[in-house]
Amino acid sequence: MEKTLNLTLKVWKQNGPREKGRFETYKVSNISVDSSFLEMMDILNEQLINEGKEPVAFDHDCREGICGMCSLYINGRPHGPDDDVTTCQLHMRKFKDGETIIIEPWRSAGFPVIKDLIVDRTAFDKIIAAGGYVSVNTGGVPDANALPIPKPDADEAMDAASCIGCGACVAACKNGSAMLFVSAKVSQLALLPQGRVEAARRAKNMVARMDELGFGNCTNTGACEVECPKGISLSNISRLNREFLTAKIKD
Amino acid sequence: MAQKWTNYKAHQKLVNPSNKRKLDIIVVGTGLAGASAAASFGEMGFNVKVFTIQDSPRRAHSIAAQGGINAAKNYPNDGDSVYRLFYDTVKGGDYRAREANVYRLAEVSNSIIDQCVAQGVPFAREYGGLLDNRSFGGAQVSRTFYAKGQTGQQLLLGAYQALMRQVELKTVKLYTRNELVNIVMVDGKARGIISRDLVTGKTQRHFGHAVVLATGGYGNTFFLSTNAMGSNGSAALQAYKKGAMFANPCFAQIHPTCIPVHGEFQSKLTLMSESLRNDGRIWVPKKKEDAEAIRAGKLKPTQIAEEDRDYYLERRYPAFGNLVPRDVASRAAKERCDAGYGVGNTGLAVYLDFKESIERLGEDTIRARYGNLFQMYEKIVDDNPYDTPMMIYPAIHYTMGGIWVDYELQTSVPGLFCAGEANFSDHGANRLGASALMQGLADGYFVLPYTIQNYLADDIRTPRMSGDEKEFVEAEKESQDRLNKLLSIKGQRSVDSIHKELGLIMWDFVGMARNKEGLQNAIEKIRAVKKEFWSNVRIPGSNDGMNIELEKANRLADFIEIGELMALDALNREESCGGHFREEHQTEEGEALRHDDQYAYVSCWEYKGDNQEPELHKEELKYEEIQLVQRNYK
Ligand SMILES: Cc1cc2nc3c(=O)[nH]c(=O)nc-3n(C[C@H](O)[C@H](O)[C@H](O)COP(=O)(O)OP(=O)(O)OC[C@H]3O[C@@H](n4cnc5c(N)ncnc54)[C@H](O)[C@@H]3O)c2cc1C
Ligand code: SF4
Ligand code: FES
């Protein structure tokens, strides 16, 4: 027999950024342990619609842990009680029958609530716009193999580039800092010769934009690394700090 | 053929820099095709507006592509060339693609890799520091570049970053959580769009001298697919209703390696990259009683002796083995499962086994190649693929059909262009692995930046419109009327429940194997679903503010029409080719049987009004470079 769960959900409901939110309590039953967390949310919403009520709004798209669209603070943890996964990859086998699950949006000054569990993360795009790229136009570039790159550097750059921009690091941080996110992009590009040229300037501009947008300071608590679904390492923050210092010295 | 693109570029019309600033281009979609096009237009000096339904361009569905991107670099020196990539793509597409477009695609493929490396895309490298390649289905050379199992992510982030650079430079204005709901036509040309802000619910009018659609594929017509939840066919269908022809709608690709369906509450299907077929071997038990015991949970796959395993792809196709094209691999899996050899508790699954590769290469090498895919599988299925074979089954994955475009990627509506998966152009009846990323970036970086100039050069004296012209006002009203109509139905059924019903009809009758009776049946059923939808859907809430059910309903209305178009097209095409398999048309060995004398054409469907049969136009496919032969992967 397939195992199923009966659950109580306490879900954050909020109509808009300026309105006050509140918890609503719902019950769902016969949830298969093989279903994903978001499938459980689908079942809840189907139930609400059938009762003529408005469903709970939450962000999601790829449902395979790569787009970074899903969020949710579940029982006090960004992306819920499993390691190295996003909320869409979380499965109900991680919960117990009869459990009460508390579901909240990311809470951070940098990410205002849009509706219910959906927050506005456009601040991340603005940080990238401040310098998270190599300044090349389309066309007129050298052959891809013109510049050999040591495999360890390429692999390390790839690890840093795995960031999905979900914002769990910010949600996990008591200061609401976006340092892990920023450092992942700065590191990826600083590790590759193509991005090396602008490394110091990039670090300076991205950090300045981050500060402008209301994210807090990094005090090295390490909470971000623990909750990051993609295993982005704190060592990226050290690299960012080095690039940042270089930029400051040059100024 | 080899000179066609060079000649085009040498003779096309150009727009000088001071005029570019006076010209507005709307780009809808920020996947590989849209983001690369918008960034390139911005760099060239055009005024660009770009739209996406996600909260950030970085989240477009392209992000999910795992396996890799093809290019004819021939770095491994294994005999690859532009011609061979062109040939493989035409053959892989079962000779239903337009030669000139495919040749150009192969030709620009190398520039894509150069461009991405320059942007800092961290492709996999060898110890010598040079780029690494792997092989993919339908090819005998290694021409696929990859970034772990996250190639789409890295390519999209490259294009996204280039786009954000232009946003910062103010050549591009970005509209996120914004959906195209209508296309505005002025004097027979596309001159703008109506968008709906998904946060406020408000519609807006936007003018553009030209409009580019790069809105992805319509695989979600099937409800369950490997596409992201938000992927939709609405922009394409709106274009169709404004006169753009819809080409080959029935050509949809079923991907052989997806995680099998586990229950009725399932919301989507997860792909396990085709690259796994490089090192994994596909099999089912040789004996029916073993398959039955496995289904009943009495036997484990690891307990089946080597000689009792049927590596059916290696058996049937010794030359290509586990690397046959997707359509062939999918049908072979269905054949085995239908014959009673399927595994998993539903019997709708086959094994993909890494035991031999792990023994040969070591677990570390396999982890380095596919670590994230194995982890993804384990999180979903709760099984460790290093110890026990994966279970896989085919699922809807990609749509080769789409909006008809000419060599310039212009649709049959002047001023309306279409790129990426949304157009029909390069993959014929079946797409080879790692070719969609190539096509999206080819269209966006290296084709549209040329061809759109050829169009806009005649428009330098066309003044900007304000959006208050009657065509804009009417188009906006048309969209609002539709949204209000949806809200006023106030029926009994949720959007998803109706979408699932549509999906099942599509899977049963317009899926991996189709026949005349089934397709006629499907058309009847889809029409009934349409009636049910428009009379019985329930959408809570209103139109002012975020309303996710309204968004979904608005897209489902279009999926229903696309579903009908797919069935009509499949019924018309009395042959089997690529992803389109008509049971009446197969060889004695059960392989797809084409009828080149009658069907070597692109089916182009023209909209004729609501509830009217569309009109079929045929674009004959003339092959000058390649001789048509029955595909053979034996
Ligand atoms: C799981 C998976 C793995 C894959 N792996 C590979 C691979 O390894 N190699 C390969 O070559 N191909 C692969 N593919 C296929 C490939 O990823 C896609 O075909 C390709 O990325 C499509 O790119 P696109 O730019 O055309 O569209 P998309 O990336 O789908 O982008 C569509 C864009 O349009 C926007 N949009 C849609 N509708 C609207 C609307 N109405 N209004 C406004 N905006 C809208 C969306 O917001 C989005 O920005 C894979 C596909 C999947 C599903
Ligand atoms: S660093 Fe990790 S937690 Fe932060 S945005 Fe990137 S993937 Fe998410
Ligand atoms: S929905 Fe894409 S990462 Fe979760």
PDB file of N, CA and C in Angstrom, chain B residues 4-35:
ATOM      1  N   LYS B   4      24.800  30.522 -49.731  1.00  0.00           N
ATOM      2  CA  LYS B   4      23.553  31.269 -49.656  1.00  0.00           C
ATOM      3  C   LYS B   4      23.552  32.334 -48.553  1.00  0.00           C
ATOM      4  N   TRP B   5      23.989  31.973 -47.383  1.00  0.00           N
ATOM      5  CA  TRP B   5      23.948  32.905 -46.251  1.00  0.00           C
ATOM      6  C   TRP B   5      24.977  34.029 -46.432  1.00  0.00           C
ATOM      7  N   THR B   6      26.162  33.661 -46.915  1.00  0.00           N
ATOM      8  CA  THR B   6      27.181  34.675 -47.192  1.00  0.00           C
ATOM      9  C   THR B   6      26.656  35.671 -48.212  1.00  0.00           C
ATOM     10  N   ASN B   7      26.021  35.156 -49.255  1.00  0.00           N
ATOM     11  CA  ASN B   7      25.470  36.040 -50.279  1.00  0.00           C
ATOM     12  C   ASN B   7      24.362  36.922 -49.719  1.00  0.00           C
ATOM     13  N   TYR B   8      23.535  36.308 -48.881  1.00  0.00           N
ATOM     14  CA  TYR B   8      22.447  37.085 -48.291  1.00  0.00           C
ATOM     15  C   TYR B   8      23.026  38.276 -47.534  1.00  0.00           C
ATOM     16  N   LYS B   9      23.995  37.978 -46.685  1.00  0.00           N
ATOM     17  CA  LYS B   9      24.554  39.033 -45.846  1.00  0.00           C
ATOM     18  C   LYS B   9      25.230  40.118 -46.685  1.00  0.00           C
ATOM     19  N   ALA B  10      25.808  39.692 -47.806  1.00  0.00           N
ATOM     20  CA  ALA B  10      26.521  40.647 -48.642  1.00  0.00           C
ATOM     21  C   ALA B  10      25.561  41.602 -49.345  1.00  0.00           C
ATOM     22  N   HIS B  11      24.321  41.154 -49.561  1.00  0.00           N
ATOM     23  CA  HIS B  11      23.416  41.965 -50.376  1.00  0.00           C
ATOM     24  C   HIS B  11      22.223  42.539 -49.624  1.00  0.00           C
ATOM     25  N   GLN B  12      22.051  42.148 -48.374  1.00  0.00           N
ATOM     26  CA  GLN B  12      20.874  42.627 -47.632  1.00  0.00           C
ATOM     27  C   GLN B  12      20.963  44.128 -47.375  1.00  0.00           C
ATOM     28  N   LYS B  13      19.794  44.712 -47.027  1.00  0.00           N
ATOM     29  CA  LYS B  13      19.768  46.128 -46.680  1.00  0.00           C
ATOM     30  C   LYS B  13      20.184  46.314 -45.222  1.00  0.00           C
ATOM     31  N   LEU B  14      20.860  47.430 -44.955  1.00  0.00           N
ATOM     32  CA  LEU B  14      21.297  47.717 -43.584  1.00  0.00           C
ATOM     33  C   LEU B  14      20.658  49.020 -43.100  1.00  0.00           C
ATOM     34  N   VAL B  15      20.670  49.212 -41.796  1.00  0.00           N
ATOM     35  CA  VAL B  15      20.162  50.464 -41.221  1.00  0.00           C
ATOM     36  C   VAL B  15      21.354  51.186 -40.604  1.00  0.00           C
ATOM     37  N   ASN B  16      21.533  52.487 -40.926  1.00  0.00           N
ATOM     38  CA  ASN B  16      22.717  53.164 -40.383  1.00  0.00           C
ATOM     39  C   ASN B  16      22.519  53.516 -38.912  1.00  0.00           C
ATOM     40  N   PRO B  17      23.621  53.729 -38.173  1.00  0.00           N
ATOM     41  CA  PRO B  17      23.532  53.869 -36.717  1.00  0.00           C
ATOM     42  C   PRO B  17      22.551  54.940 -36.238  1.00  0.00           C
ATOM     43  N   SER B  18      22.488  56.090 -36.902  1.00  0.00           N
ATOM     44  CA  SER B  18      21.610  57.141 -36.384  1.00  0.00           C
ATOM     45  C   SER B  18      20.144  56.755 -36.577  1.00  0.00           C
ATOM     46  N   ASN B  19      19.867  55.963 -37.599  1.00  0.00           N
ATOM     47  CA  ASN B  19      18.478  55.533 -37.798  1.00  0.00           C
ATOM     48  C   ASN B  19      18.069  54.421 -36.840  1.00  0.00           C
ATOM     49  N   LYS B  20      19.044  53.637 -36.407  1.00  0.00           N
ATOM     50  CA  LYS B  20      18.703  52.522 -35.508  1.00  0.00           C
ATOM     51  C   LYS B  20      18.019  53.045 -34.247  1.00  0.00           C
ATOM     52  N   ARG B  21      18.512  54.164 -33.755  1.00  0.00           N
ATOM     53  CA  ARG B  21      17.919  54.732 -32.538  1.00  0.00           C
ATOM     54  C   ARG B  21      16.451  55.078 -32.702  1.00  0.00           C
ATOM     55  N   LYS B  22      16.032  55.313 -33.945  1.00  0.00           N
ATOM     56  CA  LYS B  22      14.638  55.702 -34.189  1.00  0.00           C
ATOM     57  C   LYS B  22      13.727  54.499 -34.359  1.00  0.00           C
ATOM     58  N   LEU B  23      14.307  53.319 -34.315  1.00  0.00           N
ATOM     59  CA  LEU B  23      13.499  52.128 -34.586  1.00  0.00           C
ATOM     60  C   LEU B  23      13.299  51.289 -33.320  1.00  0.00           C
ATOM     61  N   ASP B  24      12.041  50.909 -33.100  1.00  0.00           N
ATOM     62  CA  ASP B  24      11.693  50.135 -31.902  1.00  0.00           C
ATOM     63  C   ASP B  24      11.456  48.672 -32.260  1.00  0.00           C
ATOM     64  N   ILE B  25      12.046  47.793 -31.483  1.00  0.00           N
ATOM     65  CA  ILE B  25      11.787  46.363 -31.690  1.00  0.00           C
ATOM     66  C   ILE B  25      11.229  45.782 -30.398  1.00  0.00           C
ATOM     67  N   ILE B  26      10.139  45.043 -30.519  1.00  0.00           N
ATOM     68  CA  ILE B  26       9.582  44.339 -29.363  1.00  0.00           C
ATOM     69  C   ILE B  26      10.039  42.886 -29.434  1.00  0.00           C
ATOM     70  N   VAL B  27      10.585  42.393 -28.349  1.00  0.00           N
ATOM     71  CA  VAL B  27      10.958  40.978 -28.287  1.00  0.00           C
ATOM     72  C   VAL B  27      10.131  40.331 -27.176  1.00  0.00           C
ATOM     73  N   VAL B  28       9.394  39.297 -27.517  1.00  0.00           N
ATOM     74  CA  VAL B  28       8.585  38.630 -26.510  1.00  0.00           C
ATOM     75  C   VAL B  28       9.253  37.300 -26.174  1.00  0.00           C
ATOM     76  N   GLY B  29       9.670  37.163 -24.927  1.00  0.00           N
ATOM     77  CA  GLY B  29      10.362  35.947 -24.514  1.00  0.00           C
ATOM     78  C   GLY B  29      11.824  36.229 -24.229  1.00  0.00           C
ATOM     79  N   THR B  30      12.336  35.647 -23.152  1.00  0.00           N
ATOM     80  CA  THR B  30      13.746  35.845 -22.779  1.00  0.00           C
ATOM     81  C   THR B  30      14.453  34.518 -22.593  1.00  0.00           C
ATOM     82  N   GLY B  31      14.000  33.486 -23.311  1.00  0.00           N
ATOM     83  CA  GLY B  31      14.752  32.240 -23.342  1.00  0.00           C
ATOM     84  C   GLY B  31      16.001  32.471 -24.179  1.00  0.00           C
ATOM     85  N   LEU B  32      16.659  31.388 -24.582  1.00  0.00           N
ATOM     86  CA  LEU B  32      17.883  31.558 -25.358  1.00  0.00           C
ATOM     87  C   LEU B  32      17.644  32.413 -26.580  1.00  0.00           C
ATOM     88  N   ALA B  33      16.543  32.155 -27.287  1.00  0.00           N
ATOM     89  CA  ALA B  33      16.292  32.880 -28.526  1.00  0.00           C
ATOM     90  C   ALA B  33      15.994  34.350 -28.240  1.00  0.00           C
ATOM     91  N   GLY B  34      15.092  34.613 -27.312  1.00  0.00           N
ATOM     92  CA  GLY B  34      14.676  35.987 -27.048  1.00  0.00           C
ATOM     93  C   GLY B  34      15.769  36.819 -26.393  1.00  0.00           C
ATOM     94  N   ALA B  35      16.430  36.259 -25.388  1.00  0.00           N
ATOM     95  CA  ALA B  35      17.453  37.028 -24.674  1.00  0.00           C
ATOM     96  C   ALA B  35      18.621  37.346 -25.603  1.00  0.00           C
TER      97      ALA B  35
END
